[in-house]
């Protein structure tokens, strides 16, 4: 499995390209602010063709380039319906290019991606889990879980903690966490050392 990540925009939100290997189809996770040039360089460098965009949630630093990239490549954005209202008004009619995310398996670009709802940071926050052919596991946690921290809650902070306990910390310790900001970590590292997770069933 190929994962290419780079920070984008003033808030340095992580954008990821995900594919079975070089030279084929890929999906784009969290098309944030000002990703045009680094995205095209990554696509060209790895010989990849995007077929869809996936959003962990609808905040601008994670979806600001979705309309531009969607129009350029003719691809849809998969976004939870509860976060659709967060899209900028200037997305205009392109909002018709949004596919509602639902929990369960999603097959794109030769990959099977597990979508799990994790409301708390936003009402429509989700995580994306995958397993590689080699047996490795990864999860894209957006702004729900970071290395050593968790995301801010848009409402009841307890809801975010419940989501983390039920959907994230139930994953195996060796699962690699690719968050919406900052460096990668693992479930085991966060279970053992993240001070925000005490009492979440971890």
Short mmCIF file of N, CA and C in Angstrom, two decimals, residues 75-161:
data_model
loop_
_atom_site.label_atom_id
_atom_site.label_comp_id
_atom_site.label_asym_id
_atom_site.label_seq_id
_atom_site.Cartn_x
_atom_site.Cartn_y
_atom_site.Cartn_z
N UNK A 75 -13.93 14.35 -10.10
CA UNK A 75 -14.10 13.33 -9.06
C UNK A 75 -14.97 13.88 -7.94
N UNK A 76 -15.67 12.99 -7.22
CA UNK A 76 -16.55 13.43 -6.14
C UNK A 76 -15.83 13.52 -4.80
N UNK A 77 -16.48 14.18 -3.88
CA UNK A 77 -16.05 14.23 -2.49
C UNK A 77 -17.01 13.40 -1.65
N UNK A 78 -16.47 12.45 -0.91
CA UNK A 78 -17.25 11.67 0.05
C UNK A 78 -17.19 12.38 1.40
N UNK A 79 -18.35 12.80 1.89
CA UNK A 79 -18.44 13.59 3.12
C UNK A 79 -19.70 13.18 3.87
N UNK A 80 -19.60 13.07 5.18
CA UNK A 80 -20.78 12.74 5.97
C UNK A 80 -21.82 13.85 5.84
N UNK A 81 -23.07 13.44 5.68
CA UNK A 81 -24.15 14.40 5.45
C UNK A 81 -24.26 15.43 6.57
N UNK A 82 -23.92 15.05 7.80
CA UNK A 82 -24.03 15.97 8.93
C UNK A 82 -23.06 17.14 8.83
N UNK A 83 -22.03 17.03 7.99
CA UNK A 83 -21.05 18.12 7.83
C UNK A 83 -21.21 18.87 6.51
N UNK A 84 -22.21 18.52 5.73
CA UNK A 84 -22.39 19.17 4.42
C UNK A 84 -22.58 20.68 4.56
N UNK A 85 -23.26 21.10 5.62
CA UNK A 85 -23.53 22.52 5.81
C UNK A 85 -22.27 23.33 6.10
N UNK A 86 -21.16 22.65 6.44
CA UNK A 86 -19.92 23.35 6.74
C UNK A 86 -19.17 23.79 5.49
N UNK A 87 -19.55 23.26 4.32
CA UNK A 87 -18.87 23.64 3.09
C UNK A 87 -19.11 25.10 2.78
N UNK A 88 -18.09 25.74 2.24
CA UNK A 88 -18.19 27.16 1.91
C UNK A 88 -19.28 27.41 0.88
N UNK A 89 -19.93 28.54 1.01
CA UNK A 89 -21.02 28.89 0.10
C UNK A 89 -20.54 28.97 -1.35
N UNK A 90 -19.25 29.34 -1.55
CA UNK A 90 -18.77 29.50 -2.91
C UNK A 90 -18.49 28.16 -3.60
N UNK A 91 -18.74 27.05 -2.90
CA UNK A 91 -18.65 25.76 -3.58
C UNK A 91 -19.76 25.62 -4.63
N UNK A 92 -20.81 26.41 -4.46
CA UNK A 92 -21.86 26.51 -5.47
C UNK A 92 -22.46 25.19 -5.87
N UNK A 93 -22.72 25.05 -7.16
CA UNK A 93 -23.39 23.86 -7.65
C UNK A 93 -22.53 22.62 -7.53
N UNK A 94 -21.22 22.80 -7.29
CA UNK A 94 -20.37 21.62 -7.16
C UNK A 94 -20.80 20.76 -5.97
N UNK A 95 -21.58 21.33 -5.06
CA UNK A 95 -22.06 20.54 -3.93
C UNK A 95 -22.83 19.31 -4.39
N UNK A 96 -23.30 19.33 -5.64
CA UNK A 96 -23.97 18.15 -6.17
C UNK A 96 -22.98 17.01 -6.40
N UNK A 97 -21.67 17.31 -6.35
CA UNK A 97 -20.65 16.29 -6.52
C UNK A 97 -20.26 15.62 -5.23
N UNK A 98 -21.08 15.75 -4.20
CA UNK A 98 -20.79 15.16 -2.90
C UNK A 98 -21.55 13.85 -2.75
N UNK A 99 -20.83 12.82 -2.30
CA UNK A 99 -21.43 11.52 -2.02
C UNK A 99 -21.50 11.37 -0.51
N UNK A 100 -22.68 11.13 0.07
CA UNK A 100 -22.77 10.99 1.52
C UNK A 100 -22.03 9.75 2.02
N UNK A 101 -21.20 9.95 3.03
CA UNK A 101 -20.50 8.84 3.66
C UNK A 101 -21.41 8.13 4.64
N UNK A 102 -21.36 6.81 4.64
CA UNK A 102 -22.09 6.02 5.61
C UNK A 102 -21.12 5.01 6.21
N UNK A 103 -21.42 4.55 7.42
CA UNK A 103 -20.55 3.59 8.08
C UNK A 103 -20.54 2.26 7.33
N UNK A 104 -19.36 1.63 7.32
CA UNK A 104 -19.21 0.35 6.67
C UNK A 104 -18.10 0.37 5.65
N UNK A 105 -18.00 -0.69 4.83
CA UNK A 105 -16.92 -0.78 3.84
C UNK A 105 -17.17 0.13 2.64
N UNK A 106 -16.10 0.70 2.14
CA UNK A 106 -16.14 1.55 0.96
C UNK A 106 -15.02 1.08 0.04
N UNK A 107 -15.34 0.73 -1.18
CA UNK A 107 -14.33 0.23 -2.12
C UNK A 107 -14.05 1.26 -3.19
N UNK A 108 -12.81 1.73 -3.20
CA UNK A 108 -12.37 2.74 -4.15
C UNK A 108 -10.92 2.47 -4.53
N UNK A 109 -10.57 2.67 -5.78
CA UNK A 109 -9.18 2.58 -6.25
C UNK A 109 -8.53 1.25 -5.86
N UNK A 110 -9.30 0.18 -5.85
CA UNK A 110 -8.75 -1.12 -5.49
C UNK A 110 -8.48 -1.31 -4.02
N UNK A 111 -9.02 -0.44 -3.18
CA UNK A 111 -8.82 -0.49 -1.74
C UNK A 111 -10.16 -0.72 -1.04
N UNK A 112 -10.12 -1.43 0.09
CA UNK A 112 -11.31 -1.53 0.93
C UNK A 112 -11.08 -0.68 2.16
N UNK A 113 -11.88 0.34 2.30
CA UNK A 113 -11.74 1.33 3.37
C UNK A 113 -12.94 1.19 4.30
N UNK A 114 -12.67 1.08 5.59
CA UNK A 114 -13.74 0.98 6.57
C UNK A 114 -14.05 2.37 7.11
N UNK A 115 -15.28 2.80 6.96
CA UNK A 115 -15.73 4.11 7.43
C UNK A 115 -16.43 3.94 8.77
N UNK A 116 -15.98 4.68 9.78
CA UNK A 116 -16.61 4.63 11.10
C UNK A 116 -16.94 6.05 11.56
N UNK A 117 -18.17 6.27 11.97
CA UNK A 117 -18.57 7.58 12.47
C UNK A 117 -17.98 7.85 13.84
N UNK A 118 -17.38 9.03 14.00
CA UNK A 118 -16.79 9.43 15.29
C UNK A 118 -17.22 10.85 15.62
N UNK A 119 -18.51 11.10 15.81
CA UNK A 119 -18.96 12.47 16.09
C UNK A 119 -18.34 13.00 17.38
N UNK A 120 -18.15 14.31 17.39
CA UNK A 120 -17.57 14.96 18.56
C UNK A 120 -16.80 16.20 18.16
N UNK A 121 -15.79 16.02 17.29
CA UNK A 121 -15.10 17.20 16.77
C UNK A 121 -16.06 17.99 15.89
N UNK A 122 -16.76 17.28 15.02
CA UNK A 122 -17.93 17.80 14.32
C UNK A 122 -18.98 16.70 14.36
N UNK A 123 -20.20 17.07 14.01
CA UNK A 123 -21.28 16.07 14.02
C UNK A 123 -21.03 14.96 13.01
N UNK A 124 -20.34 15.29 11.91
CA UNK A 124 -20.12 14.31 10.85
C UNK A 124 -18.71 13.78 10.76
N UNK A 125 -17.93 13.91 11.82
CA UNK A 125 -16.56 13.38 11.80
C UNK A 125 -16.56 11.87 11.61
N UNK A 126 -15.61 11.39 10.79
CA UNK A 126 -15.44 9.96 10.57
C UNK A 126 -13.96 9.62 10.60
N UNK A 127 -13.66 8.33 10.74
CA UNK A 127 -12.30 7.84 10.55
C UNK A 127 -12.32 6.81 9.43
N UNK A 128 -11.14 6.63 8.80
CA UNK A 128 -11.00 5.67 7.71
C UNK A 128 -9.94 4.64 8.08
N UNK A 129 -10.31 3.38 8.11
CA UNK A 129 -9.39 2.31 8.45
C UNK A 129 -9.10 1.41 7.26
N UNK A 130 -7.84 0.95 7.17
CA UNK A 130 -7.44 0.03 6.11
C UNK A 130 -6.45 -0.97 6.64
N UNK A 131 -6.41 -2.13 5.98
CA UNK A 131 -5.40 -3.14 6.25
C UNK A 131 -4.65 -3.41 4.96
N UNK A 132 -3.32 -3.52 5.05
CA UNK A 132 -2.51 -3.78 3.87
C UNK A 132 -2.41 -5.27 3.62
N UNK A 133 -2.00 -5.63 2.42
CA UNK A 133 -1.82 -7.03 2.08
C UNK A 133 -0.73 -7.66 2.94
N UNK A 134 0.18 -6.83 3.43
CA UNK A 134 1.28 -7.33 4.27
C UNK A 134 0.86 -7.50 5.72
N UNK A 135 -0.36 -7.10 6.07
CA UNK A 135 -0.85 -7.27 7.42
C UNK A 135 -0.82 -6.03 8.28
N UNK A 136 -0.29 -4.93 7.75
CA UNK A 136 -0.28 -3.69 8.52
C UNK A 136 -1.64 -3.04 8.56
N UNK A 137 -1.86 -2.20 9.55
CA UNK A 137 -3.14 -1.50 9.70
C UNK A 137 -2.87 -0.01 9.84
N UNK A 138 -3.73 0.79 9.21
CA UNK A 138 -3.65 2.24 9.36
C UNK A 138 -5.04 2.80 9.58
N UNK A 139 -5.10 3.95 10.24
CA UNK A 139 -6.37 4.64 10.43
C UNK A 139 -6.13 6.13 10.29
N UNK A 140 -6.97 6.77 9.49
CA UNK A 140 -6.93 8.22 9.31
C UNK A 140 -7.94 8.82 10.29
N UNK A 141 -7.46 9.55 11.29
CA UNK A 141 -8.32 9.99 12.37
C UNK A 141 -8.78 11.44 12.27
N UNK A 142 -8.37 12.16 11.21
CA UNK A 142 -8.80 13.54 11.09
C UNK A 142 -8.43 14.34 12.32
N UNK A 143 -9.38 15.12 12.82
CA UNK A 143 -9.13 15.94 14.01
C UNK A 143 -9.75 15.34 15.26
N UNK A 144 -9.97 14.02 15.25
CA UNK A 144 -10.47 13.36 16.45
C UNK A 144 -9.34 12.97 17.39
N UNK A 145 -8.26 12.42 16.83
CA UNK A 145 -7.12 11.96 17.63
C UNK A 145 -5.83 12.41 16.99
N UNK A 146 -4.95 13.01 17.80
CA UNK A 146 -3.61 13.41 17.38
C UNK A 146 -2.58 12.67 18.23
N UNK A 147 -1.32 12.81 17.87
CA UNK A 147 -0.25 12.28 18.70
C UNK A 147 -0.20 13.08 19.99
N UNK A 148 -0.58 12.46 21.10
CA UNK A 148 -0.53 13.09 22.40
C UNK A 148 -1.66 14.03 22.72
N UNK A 149 -2.67 14.09 21.86
CA UNK A 149 -3.76 15.03 22.10
C UNK A 149 -5.02 14.53 21.40
N UNK A 150 -6.10 15.28 21.54
CA UNK A 150 -7.35 15.00 20.84
C UNK A 150 -7.87 16.31 20.26
N UNK A 151 -8.87 16.23 19.41
CA UNK A 151 -9.42 17.42 18.80
C UNK A 151 -10.33 18.18 19.74
N UNK A 152 -10.58 19.41 19.37
CA UNK A 152 -11.56 20.20 20.10
C UNK A 152 -12.95 19.71 19.73
N UNK A 153 -13.86 19.84 20.65
CA UNK A 153 -15.24 19.43 20.40
C UNK A 153 -16.07 20.60 19.93
N UNK A 154 -16.94 20.35 18.95
CA UNK A 154 -17.84 21.40 18.48
C UNK A 154 -19.09 21.49 19.36
N UNK A 155 -19.21 20.60 20.31
CA UNK A 155 -20.39 20.60 21.16
C UNK A 155 -20.06 19.99 22.50
N UNK A 156 -20.66 18.85 22.78
CA UNK A 156 -20.45 18.14 24.02
C UNK A 156 -19.13 17.37 23.94
N UNK A 157 -18.15 17.77 24.76
CA UNK A 157 -16.85 17.12 24.72
C UNK A 157 -16.92 15.65 25.05
N UNK A 158 -17.90 15.24 25.82
CA UNK A 158 -18.04 13.83 26.18
C UNK A 158 -18.33 12.98 24.95
N UNK A 159 -18.99 13.57 23.95
CA UNK A 159 -19.31 12.81 22.74
C UNK A 159 -18.03 12.40 22.01
N UNK A 160 -17.07 13.31 21.93
CA UNK A 160 -15.80 12.98 21.29
C UNK A 160 -15.09 11.85 22.04
N UNK A 161 -15.07 11.93 23.35
CA UNK A 161 -14.41 10.89 24.14
C UNK A 161 -15.13 9.54 23.98
#
